[in-house]
Short mmCIF file of N, CA and C in Angstrom, two decimals:
data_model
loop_
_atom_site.label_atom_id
_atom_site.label_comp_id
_atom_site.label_asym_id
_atom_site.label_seq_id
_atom_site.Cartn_x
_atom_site.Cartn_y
_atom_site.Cartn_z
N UNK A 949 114.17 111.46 74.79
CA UNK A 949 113.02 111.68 75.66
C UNK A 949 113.43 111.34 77.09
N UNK A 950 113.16 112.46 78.17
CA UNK A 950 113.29 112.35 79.51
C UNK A 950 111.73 111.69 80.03
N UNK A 951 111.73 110.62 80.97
CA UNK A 951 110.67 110.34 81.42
C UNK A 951 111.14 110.91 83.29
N UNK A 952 110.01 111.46 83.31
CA UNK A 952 110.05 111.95 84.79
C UNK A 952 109.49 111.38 86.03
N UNK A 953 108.08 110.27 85.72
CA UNK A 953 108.10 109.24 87.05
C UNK A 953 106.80 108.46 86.04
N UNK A 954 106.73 107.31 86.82
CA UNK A 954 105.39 106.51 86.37
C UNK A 954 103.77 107.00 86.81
N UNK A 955 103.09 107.35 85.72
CA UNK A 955 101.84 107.90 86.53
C UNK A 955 100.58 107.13 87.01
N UNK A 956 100.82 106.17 86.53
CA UNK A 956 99.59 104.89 86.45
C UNK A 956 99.67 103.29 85.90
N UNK A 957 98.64 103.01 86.59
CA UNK A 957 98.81 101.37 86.25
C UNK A 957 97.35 101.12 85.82
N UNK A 958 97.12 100.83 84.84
CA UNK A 958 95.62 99.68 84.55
C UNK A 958 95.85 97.73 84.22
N UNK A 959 95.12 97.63 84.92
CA UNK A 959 94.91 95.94 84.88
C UNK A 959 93.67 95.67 85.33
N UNK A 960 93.82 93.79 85.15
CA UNK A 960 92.33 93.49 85.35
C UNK A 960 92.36 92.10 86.91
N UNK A 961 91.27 92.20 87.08
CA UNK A 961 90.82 91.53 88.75
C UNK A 961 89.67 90.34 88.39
N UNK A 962 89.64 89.22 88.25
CA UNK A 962 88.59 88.11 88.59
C UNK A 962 87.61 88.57 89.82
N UNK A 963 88.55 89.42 90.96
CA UNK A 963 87.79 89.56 92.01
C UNK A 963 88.24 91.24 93.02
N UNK A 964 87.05 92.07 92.54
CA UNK A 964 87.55 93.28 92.32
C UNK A 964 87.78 93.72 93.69
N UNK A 965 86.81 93.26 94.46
CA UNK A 965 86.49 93.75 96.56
C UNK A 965 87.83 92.69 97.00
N UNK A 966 88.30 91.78 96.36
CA UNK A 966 89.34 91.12 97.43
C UNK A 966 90.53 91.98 96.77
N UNK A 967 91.12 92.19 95.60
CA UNK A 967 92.20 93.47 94.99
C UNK A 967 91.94 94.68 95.71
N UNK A 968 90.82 95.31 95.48
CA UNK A 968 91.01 96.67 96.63
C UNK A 968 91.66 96.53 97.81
N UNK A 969 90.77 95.31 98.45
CA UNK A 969 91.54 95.00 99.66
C UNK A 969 92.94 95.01 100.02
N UNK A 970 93.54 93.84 99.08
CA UNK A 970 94.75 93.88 99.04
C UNK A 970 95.73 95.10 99.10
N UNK A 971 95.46 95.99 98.17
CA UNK A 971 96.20 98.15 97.85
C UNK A 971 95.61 98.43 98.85
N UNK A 972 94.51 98.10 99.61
CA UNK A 972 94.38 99.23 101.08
C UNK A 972 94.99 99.11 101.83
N UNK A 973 95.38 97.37 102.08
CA UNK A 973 95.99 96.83 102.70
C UNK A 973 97.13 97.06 103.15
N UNK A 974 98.09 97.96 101.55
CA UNK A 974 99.68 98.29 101.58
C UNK A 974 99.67 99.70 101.67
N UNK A 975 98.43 100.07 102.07
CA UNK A 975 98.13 101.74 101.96
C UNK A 975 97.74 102.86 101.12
N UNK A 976 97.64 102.19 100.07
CA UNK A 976 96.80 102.93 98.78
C UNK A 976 95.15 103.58 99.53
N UNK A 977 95.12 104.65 98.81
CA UNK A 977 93.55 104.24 98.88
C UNK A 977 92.17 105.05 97.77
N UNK A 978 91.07 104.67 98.33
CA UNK A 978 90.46 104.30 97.13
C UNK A 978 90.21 105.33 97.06
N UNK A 979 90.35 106.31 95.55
CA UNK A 979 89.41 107.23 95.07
C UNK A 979 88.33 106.67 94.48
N UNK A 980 88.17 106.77 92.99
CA UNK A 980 86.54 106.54 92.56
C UNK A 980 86.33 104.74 92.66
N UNK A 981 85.46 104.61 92.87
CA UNK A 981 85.27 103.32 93.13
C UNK A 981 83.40 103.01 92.27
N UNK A 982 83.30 101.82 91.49
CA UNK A 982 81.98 101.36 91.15
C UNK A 982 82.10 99.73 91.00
N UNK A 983 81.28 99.13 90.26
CA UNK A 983 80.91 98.09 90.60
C UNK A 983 82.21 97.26 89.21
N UNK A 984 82.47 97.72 88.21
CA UNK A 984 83.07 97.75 87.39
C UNK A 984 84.80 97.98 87.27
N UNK A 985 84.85 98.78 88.70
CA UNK A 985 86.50 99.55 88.49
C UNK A 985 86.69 100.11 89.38
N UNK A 986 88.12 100.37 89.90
CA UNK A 986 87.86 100.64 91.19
C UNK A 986 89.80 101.68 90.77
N UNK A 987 89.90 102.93 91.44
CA UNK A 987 91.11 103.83 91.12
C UNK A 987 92.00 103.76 92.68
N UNK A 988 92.72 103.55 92.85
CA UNK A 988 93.37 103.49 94.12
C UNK A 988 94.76 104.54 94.01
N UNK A 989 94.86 105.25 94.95
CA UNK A 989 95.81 106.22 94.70
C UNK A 989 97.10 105.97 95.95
N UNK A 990 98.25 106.44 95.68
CA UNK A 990 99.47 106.84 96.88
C UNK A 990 100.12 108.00 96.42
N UNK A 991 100.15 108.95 97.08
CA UNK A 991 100.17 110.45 96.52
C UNK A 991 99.61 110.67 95.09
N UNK A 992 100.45 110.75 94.19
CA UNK A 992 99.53 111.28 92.78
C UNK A 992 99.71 110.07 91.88
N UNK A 993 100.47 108.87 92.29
CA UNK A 993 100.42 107.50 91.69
C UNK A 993 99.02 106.96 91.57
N UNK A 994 98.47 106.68 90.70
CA UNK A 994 97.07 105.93 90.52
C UNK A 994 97.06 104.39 89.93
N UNK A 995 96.73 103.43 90.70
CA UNK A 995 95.99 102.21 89.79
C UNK A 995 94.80 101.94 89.49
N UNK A 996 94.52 101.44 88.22
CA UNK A 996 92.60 101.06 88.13
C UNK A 996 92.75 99.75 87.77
N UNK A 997 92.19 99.39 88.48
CA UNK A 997 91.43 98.16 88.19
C UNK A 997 90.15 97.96 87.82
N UNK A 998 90.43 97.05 86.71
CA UNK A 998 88.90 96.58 86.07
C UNK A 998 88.34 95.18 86.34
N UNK A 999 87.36 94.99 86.51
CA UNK A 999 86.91 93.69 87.13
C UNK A 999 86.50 93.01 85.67
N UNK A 1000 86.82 91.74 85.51
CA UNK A 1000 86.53 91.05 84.63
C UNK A 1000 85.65 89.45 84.89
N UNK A 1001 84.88 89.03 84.25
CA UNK A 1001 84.35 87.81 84.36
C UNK A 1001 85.42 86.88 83.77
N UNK A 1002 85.66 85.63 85.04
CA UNK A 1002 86.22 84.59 84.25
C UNK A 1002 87.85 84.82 85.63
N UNK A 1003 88.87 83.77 84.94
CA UNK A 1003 90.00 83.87 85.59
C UNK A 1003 91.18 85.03 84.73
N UNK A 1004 91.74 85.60 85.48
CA UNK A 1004 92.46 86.35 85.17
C UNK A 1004 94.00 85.56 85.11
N UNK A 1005 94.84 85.62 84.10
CA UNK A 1005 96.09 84.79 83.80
C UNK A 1005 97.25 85.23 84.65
N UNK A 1006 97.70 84.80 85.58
CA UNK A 1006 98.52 85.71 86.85
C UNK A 1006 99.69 86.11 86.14
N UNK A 1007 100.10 87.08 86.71
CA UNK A 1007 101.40 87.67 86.36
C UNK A 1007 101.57 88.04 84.83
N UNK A 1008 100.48 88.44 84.10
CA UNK A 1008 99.92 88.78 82.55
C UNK A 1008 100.70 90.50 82.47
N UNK A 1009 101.33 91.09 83.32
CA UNK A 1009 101.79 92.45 83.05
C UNK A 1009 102.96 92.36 83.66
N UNK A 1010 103.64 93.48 83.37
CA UNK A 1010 105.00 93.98 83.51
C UNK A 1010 105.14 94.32 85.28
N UNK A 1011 106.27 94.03 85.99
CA UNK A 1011 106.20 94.64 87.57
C UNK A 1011 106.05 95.50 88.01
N UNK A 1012 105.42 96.27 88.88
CA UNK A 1012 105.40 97.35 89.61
C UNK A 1012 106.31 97.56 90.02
N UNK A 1013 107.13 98.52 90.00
CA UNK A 1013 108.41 99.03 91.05
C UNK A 1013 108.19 99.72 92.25
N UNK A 1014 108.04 99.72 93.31
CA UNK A 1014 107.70 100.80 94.59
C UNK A 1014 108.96 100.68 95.10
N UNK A 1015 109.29 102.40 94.88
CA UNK A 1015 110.60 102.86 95.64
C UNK A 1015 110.52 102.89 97.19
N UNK A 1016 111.17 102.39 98.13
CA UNK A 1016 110.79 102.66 99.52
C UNK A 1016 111.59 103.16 100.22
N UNK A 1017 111.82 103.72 101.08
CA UNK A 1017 112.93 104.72 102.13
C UNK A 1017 113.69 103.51 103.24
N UNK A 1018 112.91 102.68 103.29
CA UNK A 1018 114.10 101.43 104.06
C UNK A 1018 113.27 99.71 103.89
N UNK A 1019 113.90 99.41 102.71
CA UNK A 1019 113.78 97.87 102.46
C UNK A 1019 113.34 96.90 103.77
N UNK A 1020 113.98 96.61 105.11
CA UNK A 1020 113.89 95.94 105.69
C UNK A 1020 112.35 96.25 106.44
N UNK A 1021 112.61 97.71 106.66
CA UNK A 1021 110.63 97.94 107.50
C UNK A 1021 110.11 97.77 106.54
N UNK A 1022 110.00 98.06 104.95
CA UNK A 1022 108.91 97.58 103.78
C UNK A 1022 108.52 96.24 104.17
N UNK A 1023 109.62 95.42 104.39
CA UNK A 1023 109.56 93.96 104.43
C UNK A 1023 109.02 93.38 105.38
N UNK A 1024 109.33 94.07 106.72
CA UNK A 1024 108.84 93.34 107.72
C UNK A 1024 107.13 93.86 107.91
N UNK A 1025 107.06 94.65 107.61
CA UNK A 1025 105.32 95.52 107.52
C UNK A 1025 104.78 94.97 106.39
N UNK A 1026 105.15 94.15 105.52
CA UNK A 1026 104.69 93.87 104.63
C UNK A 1026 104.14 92.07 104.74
N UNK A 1027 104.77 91.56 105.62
CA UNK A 1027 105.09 90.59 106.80
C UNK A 1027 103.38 90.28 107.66
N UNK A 1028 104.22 91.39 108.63
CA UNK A 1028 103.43 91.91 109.37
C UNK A 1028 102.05 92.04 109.17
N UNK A 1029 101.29 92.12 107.96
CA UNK A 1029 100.44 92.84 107.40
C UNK A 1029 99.64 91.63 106.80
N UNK A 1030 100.36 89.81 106.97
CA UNK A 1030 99.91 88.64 106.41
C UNK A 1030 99.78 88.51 105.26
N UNK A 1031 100.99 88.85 104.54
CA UNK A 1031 101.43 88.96 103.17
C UNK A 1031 102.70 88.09 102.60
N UNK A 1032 102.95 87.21 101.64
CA UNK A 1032 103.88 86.27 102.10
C UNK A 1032 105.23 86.97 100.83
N UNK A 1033 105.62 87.24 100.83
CA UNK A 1033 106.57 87.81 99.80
C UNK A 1033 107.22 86.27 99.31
N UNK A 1034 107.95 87.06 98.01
CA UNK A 1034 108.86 86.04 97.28
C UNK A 1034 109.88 85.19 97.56
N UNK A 1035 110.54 86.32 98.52
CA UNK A 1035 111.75 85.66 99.44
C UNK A 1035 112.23 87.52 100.28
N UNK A 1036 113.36 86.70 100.68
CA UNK A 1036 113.67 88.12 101.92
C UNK A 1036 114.10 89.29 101.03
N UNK A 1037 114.79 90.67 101.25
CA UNK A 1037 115.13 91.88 100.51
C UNK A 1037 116.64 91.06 100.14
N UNK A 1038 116.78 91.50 98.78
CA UNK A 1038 118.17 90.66 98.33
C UNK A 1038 119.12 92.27 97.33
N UNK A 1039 120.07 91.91 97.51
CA UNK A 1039 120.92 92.64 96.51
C UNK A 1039 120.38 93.18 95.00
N UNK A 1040 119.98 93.55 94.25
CA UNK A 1040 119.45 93.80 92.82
C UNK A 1040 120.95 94.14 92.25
N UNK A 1041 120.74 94.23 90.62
CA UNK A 1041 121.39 94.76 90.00
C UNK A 1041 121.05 96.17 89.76
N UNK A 1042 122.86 96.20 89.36
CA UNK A 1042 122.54 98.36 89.14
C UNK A 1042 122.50 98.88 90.93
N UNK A 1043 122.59 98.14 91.77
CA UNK A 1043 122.85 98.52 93.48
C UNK A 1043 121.51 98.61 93.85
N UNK A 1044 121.09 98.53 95.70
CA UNK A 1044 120.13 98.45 96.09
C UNK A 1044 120.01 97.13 95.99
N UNK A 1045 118.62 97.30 96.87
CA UNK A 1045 117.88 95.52 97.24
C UNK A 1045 116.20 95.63 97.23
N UNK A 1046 115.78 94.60 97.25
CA UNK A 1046 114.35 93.92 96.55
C UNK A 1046 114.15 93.21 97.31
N UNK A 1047 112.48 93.45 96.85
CA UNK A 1047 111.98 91.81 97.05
C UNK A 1047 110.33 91.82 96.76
N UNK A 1048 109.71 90.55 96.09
CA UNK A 1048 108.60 90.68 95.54
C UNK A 1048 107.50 90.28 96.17
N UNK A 1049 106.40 90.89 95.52
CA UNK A 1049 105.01 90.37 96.22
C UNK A 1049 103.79 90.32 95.08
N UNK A 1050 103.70 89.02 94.98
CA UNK A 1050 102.40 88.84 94.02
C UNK A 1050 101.26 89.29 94.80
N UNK A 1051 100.77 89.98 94.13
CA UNK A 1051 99.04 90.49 94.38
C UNK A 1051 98.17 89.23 93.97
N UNK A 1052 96.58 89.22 94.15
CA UNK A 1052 95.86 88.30 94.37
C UNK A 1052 95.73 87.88 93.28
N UNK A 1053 95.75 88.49 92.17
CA UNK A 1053 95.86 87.95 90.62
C UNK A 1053 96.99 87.52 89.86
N UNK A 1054 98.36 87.66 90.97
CA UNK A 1054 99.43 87.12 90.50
C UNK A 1054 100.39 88.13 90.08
N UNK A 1055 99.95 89.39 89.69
CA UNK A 1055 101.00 90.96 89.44
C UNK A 1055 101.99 90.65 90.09
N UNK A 1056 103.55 90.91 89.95
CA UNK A 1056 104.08 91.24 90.76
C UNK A 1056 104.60 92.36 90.84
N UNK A 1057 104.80 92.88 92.54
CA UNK A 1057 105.23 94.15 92.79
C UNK A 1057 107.04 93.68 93.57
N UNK A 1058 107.64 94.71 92.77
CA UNK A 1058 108.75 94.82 93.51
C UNK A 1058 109.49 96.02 94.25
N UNK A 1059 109.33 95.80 95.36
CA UNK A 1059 109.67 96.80 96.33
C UNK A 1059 110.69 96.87 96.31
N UNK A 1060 111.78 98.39 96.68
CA UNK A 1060 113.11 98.45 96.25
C UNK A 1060 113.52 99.20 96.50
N UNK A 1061 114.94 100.00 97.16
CA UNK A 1061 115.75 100.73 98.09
C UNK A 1061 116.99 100.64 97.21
N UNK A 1062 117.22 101.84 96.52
CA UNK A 1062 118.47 102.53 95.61
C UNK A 1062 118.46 103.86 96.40
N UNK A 1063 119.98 104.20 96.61
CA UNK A 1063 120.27 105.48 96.96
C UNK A 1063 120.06 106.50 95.72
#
């Protein structure tokens, strides 16, 4: 089996208006939105979030990967933007460089620059 790209993400939010925030924040933005769930898109990539009562267990899913066209402006706009990342863009394995950013529920996303 060939997989050809990732089409979506579902997870859950303690606090659904401060998570939107956060994906608008990195430039997503919102398609359907209710009081319950909220779909945030970047070209044809979609996340939903579901709002849940109670605390949500941080970092309860697998990482996001976001491919980016130059690691260091990801980083510094990401900076820029009052966002505190994991640490600076570092070497990865398999080539290319990284670097992470927990979302408000603890997800982490790792941003990442492979030729």
């Amino acid at each position: 089996m060939k997989l050809a790209s990732i089409s979506g993400l579902t997870f859950q939010s303690s606090d659904l208006d401060r998570t939107v925030a956060f994906y608008e924040g990195l430039g997503l933005r919102v398609g359907k939105r209710d009081e319950q769930q909220a779909t945030l898109y970047v070209n044809w990539f979609w996340i939903t979030v579901s709002a849940v009562d109670g605390p949500v267990d941080p970092g309860t899913s697998s990482a996001v990967h976001i491919k980016v066209d130059d690691i260091q402006q990801a980083y510094e706009e990401v900076v820029a933007a009052g966002h505190k990342p994991a640490g600076e863009p570092a070497k990865r394995a398999g080539g290319g460089s990284e670097f992470e950013l927990a979302d408000p529920d603890g997800y982490r996303l790792v941003f990442f620059y492979k030729k």
